[in-house]
Amino acid sequence: MLGRTGDGGWLFWRVVACGRRSGGSKRQVSLFILCVFVCQSAAETLRYSLAEEMERDSFVANITKDLGVSPSQLAARKARVVSEGKEQLFRLNQNTGVLTVKESLDREEICPQSDTCTLFFKIFFENPLQLIRGEVEIRDVNDNSPAFPEKEMVLEILETTPPGSRFPLESAQDKDVGSNGLQNYSLGSNPHFSLALGTGKDGVKHAELVLERQLDREEKRELNLVLTATDGGSPPRSGTAQIRIVVLDANDNIPVFSREVYEVRLAENSPPGLLAVRVTAADPDEGSYGKVRYAFTQTSERARQLFELNPATGEIQVAGSLDFEEVENHEMMVRATDGGGLSAHCKVQVEVLDVNDNAPEIALTSLTASIPEDAPPRTVVALFSVRDRDSGDNGRTECAIDGDLPFSLTPTFDNYYELRTNAALDRERTAEYNITFTAMDWGKARLSSRESIFVQISDVNDNPPEFTQEVYTMLVTENNSPMLRIGSVNATDADAGKNARISYALVQQEGKEQPDVSVNSENGDVYILRPLDYEEVRAFEVAVRAADGGSPPLSAQAVLRVVVRDENDNAPVVLHPPPDGSAAAGELVPRWAPAGYLVAKVVAVDADAGQNAWLSYELAKATEPALFRVGLHSGEVRTARAVAERDAARQRLVVLVRDRGQPPRSATATLGIALVHGFSDAHLRVSEEAPAPEPDGALTLYLIASLACVSALFLATAVTVVVVKVRRARRSEAETLPTFPKAATESDAGSLSRSYVYDVCFAAGTINSEFRFLRPLFPCFPAGLPPGPGEQRSSVCSQEAANLGEEGDWAAQVRDLTGPRRWGERGWRSARRGGGSDHPWQ
């Protein structure tokens, strides 16, 4: 039962066992096993044979023996059997390695009409993977006897039939093949007939009765013969059939049809069972000779399926579904045979009438899947044909487009239509069209069919880019880092593909420098190339062009405005007092000044903008911190209280000027202030006193105070003596007009506003200088000054000026010396109307 090609399985296991025993290189063994597996898996085939009709679970083969493996290895490698085809016919026991059939196999059912019957299967091993092919040949068993289609065959033979006439007999059938198939026929002994055997082209044996001696109806009306068919099995099987020969009387009349041709017209939707026509044939003979039976002859198999003939009545009925489109006419031959075996023939012609049962068929011949949007009208998009298999009006069609679309149908020839454009297309409005056209026939019950096609509209560069804004305003803080991204410009293009691929660039303007920005050509990002300075450039504009990738390209422009934001990178600059210290002692404050008296004004500017340039003033340091105060926003230095006699004659103020930036920047201004009883003391130069170091202790402080008192007393005595002598000498030598100190009026250290400008005059012959307010340009004193003394002095001064009016030169000299002081961009400066030398304080 077993046949095997090659020793691949045995060799495989031998190699595995050898590799395990030797313990050699695993890699070499693996490679060798793989090679053996690949070669053997394709070459080894197990061949078995099995007789049909074996019982269920019948033994086929022992796989373990044939492959040379143990049952444990079979289970470890998860072996399984797979049959080719849908049904699994075999079963493999992994524990024993026995291959059995799952069901009883019938060769005649599995391989009908085939000399050989082979079933294929495969055995799979999973670990490692291996595939072994197998074949099982199903051997034929003589389990079928020859059988005749009919148990009795009736032959009607005229008694006048001459000897040698042959009469074919029905052949027997045997499902077995080969020697088990049909081999021979035999006929029971009789005096009139013999059996002739023959073999057809298909190898099937058939038998014919040969009339050896003429029949005599009067001698015997019927003959019964036994026909036996025998196969070649061991033991042989046989089948028999009865042959009943009816001897007919001589017949001298044949049937006659009423018409030679019967013409019938039937609609193709005629239902089965409908009577199509009845054929009749008459035979004047009596008895069986006059009894007529009808049958089809020389008629196609298709017609036999569509029509049914009643052999007794000659009625022909519809048996199938008629189809005008398949066959329009059917022609059948009807044979009428009487009891004597004589026959006649007639022709039946059936014309099938068309019914509108077929919808039009649309066949697309060509299609332009994409057309450009600038395609001119009447451009051909598609070509298709419409066919209706019906005839007449049922096959006549018309076609139309569904919906309002810019397309039209034009009939051409032979039921062909052209789909054309009939208007301008715009891809940006409609990118594709789903065109559905309907074909409809002209039948009474109109049938139709629909077909849909998609037509893409390809883009043409007919739309320029459009910026989302006409003006892009972007902010950047000064002192930025180079290549800083500050934003992006964006343009859209209604086109598609490369026609919508936008590139950005700056528009170069003739005669202008290269701008400080750049634009990314792909995404429109805007970058600042270098650091900007708000104090130099506060804003600038450039033009940006967006161009698409069409041919030729289309473009658009937008304005890019870059606004530089201020950063607190500039400290305040003090304009007054000057930073060079030239006005360190330029402010005079009378000892009688009340609280709120305007002393000076600190003026500062900041090159920044916004809150970075909002300045605030505060007193940072002062000789007498409680004596002065500074306006937070005005910078005006005023007395915080009335000046007292105990206050030092020289005061030094440090004013801090600070902006409101983040972080804030600041600057300082130093003011020197002299507290005087009268402007005659103005020649005392106010010098900046060096700050005394802190004493080490109370003793040092007492010593310093004592030394200062003694020195001050000595100095005051000496100065008094010198001054008295000098004044007496000058009084004796003085001219009509005294010399006016220039420091009070011409010093550019002054900071009072025009409302506080005053005239100074000195009376000749006086020992001490005093103020006399002559003629202020504006009210001489602020609201806080004492009215009594001021008014007295003003009136006295005016009276003396009037008394001296006769001597106009002195008054002119006073007016020339006392001009108004003005505030300029760089600080407070003195404006003199007349000549004179520089102020001695300067």
PDB file of C-alpha atoms in Angstrom, residues 214-375:
ATOM      1  CA  GLN A 214     -37.965 -13.340 -41.868  1.00  0.00           C
ATOM      2  CA  LEU A 215     -40.749 -13.004 -39.371  1.00  0.00           C
ATOM      3  CA  ASP A 216     -44.192 -14.484 -39.823  1.00  0.00           C
ATOM      4  CA  ARG A 217     -46.911 -12.713 -37.873  1.00  0.00           C
ATOM      5  CA  GLU A 218     -49.276 -15.580 -38.452  1.00  0.00           C
ATOM      6  CA  GLU A 219     -46.730 -17.973 -37.012  1.00  0.00           C
ATOM      7  CA  LYS A 220     -45.899 -15.863 -33.927  1.00  0.00           C
ATOM      8  CA  ARG A 221     -47.157 -12.378 -33.071  1.00  0.00           C
ATOM      9  CA  GLU A 222     -44.482 -11.584 -30.443  1.00  0.00           C
ATOM     10  CA  LEU A 223     -40.964 -12.682 -29.572  1.00  0.00           C
ATOM     11  CA  ASN A 224     -39.359 -12.277 -26.120  1.00  0.00           C
ATOM     12  CA  LEU A 225     -35.601 -12.213 -25.961  1.00  0.00           C
ATOM     13  CA  VAL A 226     -33.192 -11.781 -23.034  1.00  0.00           C
ATOM     14  CA  LEU A 227     -30.203  -9.483 -23.510  1.00  0.00           C
ATOM     15  CA  THR A 228     -27.396  -9.892 -20.984  1.00  0.00           C
ATOM     16  CA  ALA A 229     -24.561  -7.404 -20.341  1.00  0.00           C
ATOM     17  CA  THR A 230     -21.452  -8.724 -18.522  1.00  0.00           C
ATOM     18  CA  ASP A 231     -18.468  -6.867 -16.985  1.00  0.00           C
ATOM     19  CA  GLY A 232     -14.904  -8.163 -16.538  1.00  0.00           C
ATOM     20  CA  GLY A 233     -14.734  -8.279 -12.777  1.00  0.00           C
ATOM     21  CA  SER A 234     -13.803 -11.240 -10.671  1.00  0.00           C
ATOM     22  CA  PRO A 235     -16.309 -12.590 -10.108  1.00  0.00           C
ATOM     23  CA  PRO A 236     -18.061 -10.943 -13.048  1.00  0.00           C
ATOM     24  CA  ARG A 237     -21.336  -9.068 -12.673  1.00  0.00           C
ATOM     25  CA  SER A 238     -24.134  -8.896 -15.187  1.00  0.00           C
ATOM     26  CA  GLY A 239     -27.430  -7.198 -15.968  1.00  0.00           C
ATOM     27  CA  THR A 240     -30.316  -8.220 -18.174  1.00  0.00           C
ATOM     28  CA  ALA A 241     -33.103  -6.609 -20.133  1.00  0.00           C
ATOM     29  CA  GLN A 242     -36.164  -8.052 -21.862  1.00  0.00           C
ATOM     30  CA  ILE A 243     -36.555  -7.478 -25.575  1.00  0.00           C
ATOM     31  CA  ARG A 244     -40.144  -7.768 -26.690  1.00  0.00           C
ATOM     32  CA  ILE A 245     -40.480  -7.932 -30.438  1.00  0.00           C
ATOM     33  CA  VAL A 246     -43.938  -7.218 -31.756  1.00  0.00           C
ATOM     34  CA  VAL A 247     -44.498  -8.484 -35.259  1.00  0.00           C
ATOM     35  CA  LEU A 248     -46.583  -5.980 -37.158  1.00  0.00           C
ATOM     36  CA  ASP A 249     -49.022  -6.594 -39.815  1.00  0.00           C
ATOM     37  CA  ALA A 250     -48.270  -5.149 -43.230  1.00  0.00           C
ATOM     38  CA  ASN A 251     -49.333  -1.514 -43.557  1.00  0.00           C
ATOM     39  CA  ASP A 252     -50.212  -0.050 -46.934  1.00  0.00           C
ATOM     40  CA  ASN A 253     -51.268   3.497 -45.825  1.00  0.00           C
ATOM     41  CA  ILE A 254     -49.158   6.178 -44.258  1.00  0.00           C
ATOM     42  CA  PRO A 255     -50.396   9.054 -42.066  1.00  0.00           C
ATOM     43  CA  VAL A 256     -51.161  12.334 -43.852  1.00  0.00           C
ATOM     44  CA  PHE A 257     -50.882  15.790 -42.131  1.00  0.00           C
ATOM     45  CA  SER A 258     -53.534  18.372 -42.793  1.00  0.00           C
ATOM     46  CA  ARG A 259     -50.814  20.918 -43.598  1.00  0.00           C
ATOM     47  CA  GLU A 260     -47.239  20.557 -44.513  1.00  0.00           C
ATOM     48  CA  VAL A 261     -46.220  23.765 -42.649  1.00  0.00           C
ATOM     49  CA  TYR A 262     -47.809  25.106 -39.480  1.00  0.00           C
ATOM     50  CA  GLU A 263     -47.025  28.789 -38.825  1.00  0.00           C
ATOM     51  CA  VAL A 264     -47.486  30.154 -35.321  1.00  0.00           C
ATOM     52  CA  ARG A 265     -46.850  33.642 -33.821  1.00  0.00           C
ATOM     53  CA  LEU A 266     -46.192  33.850 -30.077  1.00  0.00           C
ATOM     54  CA  ALA A 267     -45.262  36.788 -27.852  1.00  0.00           C
ATOM     55  CA  GLU A 268     -41.986  36.318 -26.068  1.00  0.00           C
ATOM     56  CA  ASN A 269     -43.683  36.676 -22.699  1.00  0.00           C
ATOM     57  CA  SER A 270     -46.015  33.733 -23.359  1.00  0.00           C
ATOM     58  CA  PRO A 271     -46.442  31.741 -20.169  1.00  0.00           C
ATOM     59  CA  PRO A 272     -45.485  28.045 -19.951  1.00  0.00           C
ATOM     60  CA  GLY A 273     -48.368  25.672 -20.722  1.00  0.00           C
ATOM     61  CA  LEU A 274     -49.845  27.929 -23.413  1.00  0.00           C
ATOM     62  CA  LEU A 275     -51.113  25.921 -26.422  1.00  0.00           C
ATOM     63  CA  ALA A 276     -49.105  26.985 -29.425  1.00  0.00           C
ATOM     64  CA  VAL A 277     -50.529  24.734 -32.146  1.00  0.00           C
ATOM     65  CA  ARG A 278     -52.100  21.278 -32.706  1.00  0.00           C
ATOM     66  CA  VAL A 279     -50.867  19.124 -35.554  1.00  0.00           C
ATOM     67  CA  THR A 280     -53.070  16.339 -36.881  1.00  0.00           C
ATOM     68  CA  ALA A 281     -52.352  13.461 -39.216  1.00  0.00           C
ATOM     69  CA  ALA A 282     -54.962  10.954 -40.531  1.00  0.00           C
ATOM     70  CA  ASP A 283     -54.369   7.281 -41.404  1.00  0.00           C
ATOM     71  CA  PRO A 284     -57.143   5.388 -43.236  1.00  0.00           C
ATOM     72  CA  ASP A 285     -55.878   2.036 -41.944  1.00  0.00           C
ATOM     73  CA  GLU A 286     -57.695   0.278 -39.218  1.00  0.00           C
ATOM     74  CA  GLY A 287     -56.532  -0.936 -35.910  1.00  0.00           C
ATOM     75  CA  SER A 288     -53.008  -0.224 -35.013  1.00  0.00           C
ATOM     76  CA  TYR A 289     -52.255   0.804 -38.540  1.00  0.00           C
ATOM     77  CA  GLY A 290     -54.635   3.680 -38.212  1.00  0.00           C
ATOM     78  CA  LYS A 291     -53.484   4.813 -34.754  1.00  0.00           C
ATOM     79  CA  VAL A 292     -51.013   7.726 -35.105  1.00  0.00           C
ATOM     80  CA  ARG A 293     -48.447   8.903 -32.593  1.00  0.00           C
ATOM     81  CA  TYR A 294     -46.477  12.130 -32.819  1.00  0.00           C
ATOM     82  CA  ALA A 295     -42.844  12.924 -32.001  1.00  0.00           C
ATOM     83  CA  PHE A 296     -40.232  15.585 -32.726  1.00  0.00           C
ATOM     84  CA  THR A 297     -37.579  14.743 -35.255  1.00  0.00           C
ATOM     85  CA  GLN A 298     -34.749  16.775 -36.696  1.00  0.00           C
ATOM     86  CA  THR A 299     -35.462  19.403 -34.021  1.00  0.00           C
ATOM     87  CA  SER A 300     -32.835  21.314 -32.049  1.00  0.00           C
ATOM     88  CA  GLU A 301     -32.331  20.651 -28.393  1.00  0.00           C
ATOM     89  CA  ARG A 302     -33.248  24.252 -27.572  1.00  0.00           C
ATOM     90  CA  ALA A 303     -36.609  23.897 -29.322  1.00  0.00           C
ATOM     91  CA  ARG A 304     -37.303  20.643 -27.486  1.00  0.00           C
ATOM     92  CA  GLN A 305     -36.725  22.584 -24.215  1.00  0.00           C
ATOM     93  CA  LEU A 306     -39.027  25.431 -25.178  1.00  0.00           C
ATOM     94  CA  PHE A 307     -41.910  23.347 -26.583  1.00  0.00           C
ATOM     95  CA  GLU A 308     -43.603  20.132 -25.462  1.00  0.00           C
ATOM     96  CA  LEU A 309     -45.407  17.766 -27.867  1.00  0.00           C
ATOM     97  CA  ASN A 310     -48.217  15.545 -26.739  1.00  0.00           C
ATOM     98  CA  PRO A 311     -47.528  12.237 -28.604  1.00  0.00           C
ATOM     99  CA  ALA A 312     -51.184  11.206 -28.625  1.00  0.00           C
ATOM    100  CA  THR A 313     -52.986  14.438 -29.478  1.00  0.00           C
ATOM    101  CA  GLY A 314     -50.327  16.349 -31.401  1.00  0.00           C
ATOM    102  CA  GLU A 315     -50.722  19.460 -29.203  1.00  0.00           C
ATOM    103  CA  ILE A 316     -47.590  21.604 -28.906  1.00  0.00           C
ATOM    104  CA  GLN A 317     -47.434  23.707 -25.739  1.00  0.00           C
ATOM    105  CA  VAL A 318     -44.952  26.313 -24.484  1.00  0.00           C
ATOM    106  CA  ALA A 319     -42.600  24.696 -21.977  1.00  0.00           C
ATOM    107  CA  GLY A 320     -39.931  27.343 -21.461  1.00  0.00           C
ATOM    108  CA  SER A 321     -39.332  31.095 -21.621  1.00  0.00           C
ATOM    109  CA  LEU A 322     -39.259  32.494 -25.120  1.00  0.00           C
ATOM    110  CA  ASP A 323     -36.785  35.281 -25.822  1.00  0.00           C
ATOM    111  CA  PHE A 324     -37.090  37.323 -28.984  1.00  0.00           C
ATOM    112  CA  GLU A 325     -33.575  38.705 -28.517  1.00  0.00           C
ATOM    113  CA  GLU A 326     -32.146  35.193 -28.355  1.00  0.00           C
ATOM    114  CA  VAL A 327     -34.004  33.462 -31.197  1.00  0.00           C
ATOM    115  CA  GLU A 328     -36.675  35.097 -33.299  1.00  0.00           C
ATOM    116  CA  ASN A 329     -37.890  31.940 -35.081  1.00  0.00           C
ATOM    117  CA  HIS A 330     -38.087  28.321 -34.074  1.00  0.00           C
ATOM    118  CA  GLU A 331     -38.500  25.484 -36.605  1.00  0.00           C
ATOM    119  CA  MET A 332     -39.553  21.986 -35.591  1.00  0.00           C
ATOM    120  CA  MET A 333     -40.182  18.779 -37.503  1.00  0.00           C
ATOM    121  CA  VAL A 334     -43.025  16.576 -36.272  1.00  0.00           C
ATOM    122  CA  ARG A 335     -43.214  12.912 -37.275  1.00  0.00           C
ATOM    123  CA  ALA A 336     -46.526  11.087 -37.229  1.00  0.00           C
ATOM    124  CA  THR A 337     -46.171   7.283 -37.063  1.00  0.00           C
ATOM    125  CA  ASP A 338     -49.024   4.825 -37.396  1.00  0.00           C
ATOM    126  CA  GLY A 339     -49.259   1.433 -35.856  1.00  0.00           C
ATOM    127  CA  GLY A 340     -47.656  -0.159 -38.849  1.00  0.00           C
ATOM    128  CA  GLY A 341     -44.510   1.901 -38.500  1.00  0.00           C
ATOM    129  CA  LEU A 342     -45.272   4.111 -41.419  1.00  0.00           C
ATOM    130  CA  SER A 343     -44.708   7.792 -40.795  1.00  0.00           C
ATOM    131  CA  ALA A 344     -45.120  11.238 -42.262  1.00  0.00           C
ATOM    132  CA  HIS A 345     -43.606  14.604 -41.428  1.00  0.00           C
ATOM    133  CA  CYS A 346     -44.707  18.207 -41.160  1.00  0.00           C
ATOM    134  CA  LYS A 347     -42.953  21.470 -40.288  1.00  0.00           C
ATOM    135  CA  VAL A 348     -43.952  23.810 -37.471  1.00  0.00           C
ATOM    136  CA  GLN A 349     -42.586  27.392 -37.640  1.00  0.00           C
ATOM    137  CA  VAL A 350     -42.957  29.558 -34.540  1.00  0.00           C
ATOM    138  CA  GLU A 351     -42.320  33.312 -34.874  1.00  0.00           C
ATOM    139  CA  VAL A 352     -41.540  35.005 -31.578  1.00  0.00           C
ATOM    140  CA  LEU A 353     -43.025  38.496 -31.281  1.00  0.00           C
ATOM    141  CA  ASP A 354     -41.032  41.188 -29.531  1.00  0.00           C
ATOM    142  CA  VAL A 355     -42.170  42.620 -26.212  1.00  0.00           C
ATOM    143  CA  ASN A 356     -40.533  45.652 -24.579  1.00  0.00           C
ATOM    144  CA  ASP A 357     -38.726  43.701 -21.922  1.00  0.00           C
ATOM    145  CA  ASN A 358     -35.185  45.068 -22.359  1.00  0.00           C
ATOM    146  CA  ALA A 359     -33.998  48.392 -21.061  1.00  0.00           C
ATOM    147  CA  PRO A 360     -31.520  50.360 -23.159  1.00  0.00           C
ATOM    148  CA  GLU A 361     -27.875  49.452 -22.623  1.00  0.00           C
ATOM    149  CA  ILE A 362     -25.302  52.242 -22.360  1.00  0.00           C
ATOM    150  CA  ALA A 363     -21.742  51.395 -23.402  1.00  0.00           C
ATOM    151  CA  LEU A 364     -19.051  53.996 -22.721  1.00  0.00           C
ATOM    152  CA  THR A 365     -16.603  54.046 -25.609  1.00  0.00           C
ATOM    153  CA  SER A 366     -14.211  56.806 -24.562  1.00  0.00           C
ATOM    154  CA  LEU A 367     -13.989  59.267 -21.699  1.00  0.00           C
ATOM    155  CA  THR A 368     -11.801  62.262 -21.059  1.00  0.00           C
ATOM    156  CA  ALA A 369     -11.409  62.085 -17.306  1.00  0.00           C
ATOM    157  CA  SER A 370     -10.025  65.611 -17.020  1.00  0.00           C
ATOM    158  CA  ILE A 371     -10.502  68.711 -19.153  1.00  0.00           C
ATOM    159  CA  PRO A 372      -8.957  72.159 -18.618  1.00  0.00           C
ATOM    160  CA  GLU A 373     -11.202  74.868 -17.317  1.00  0.00           C
ATOM    161  CA  ASP A 374     -10.376  77.073 -20.298  1.00  0.00           C
ATOM    162  CA  ALA A 375     -11.592  74.433 -22.748  1.00  0.00           C
TER     163      ALA A 375
END
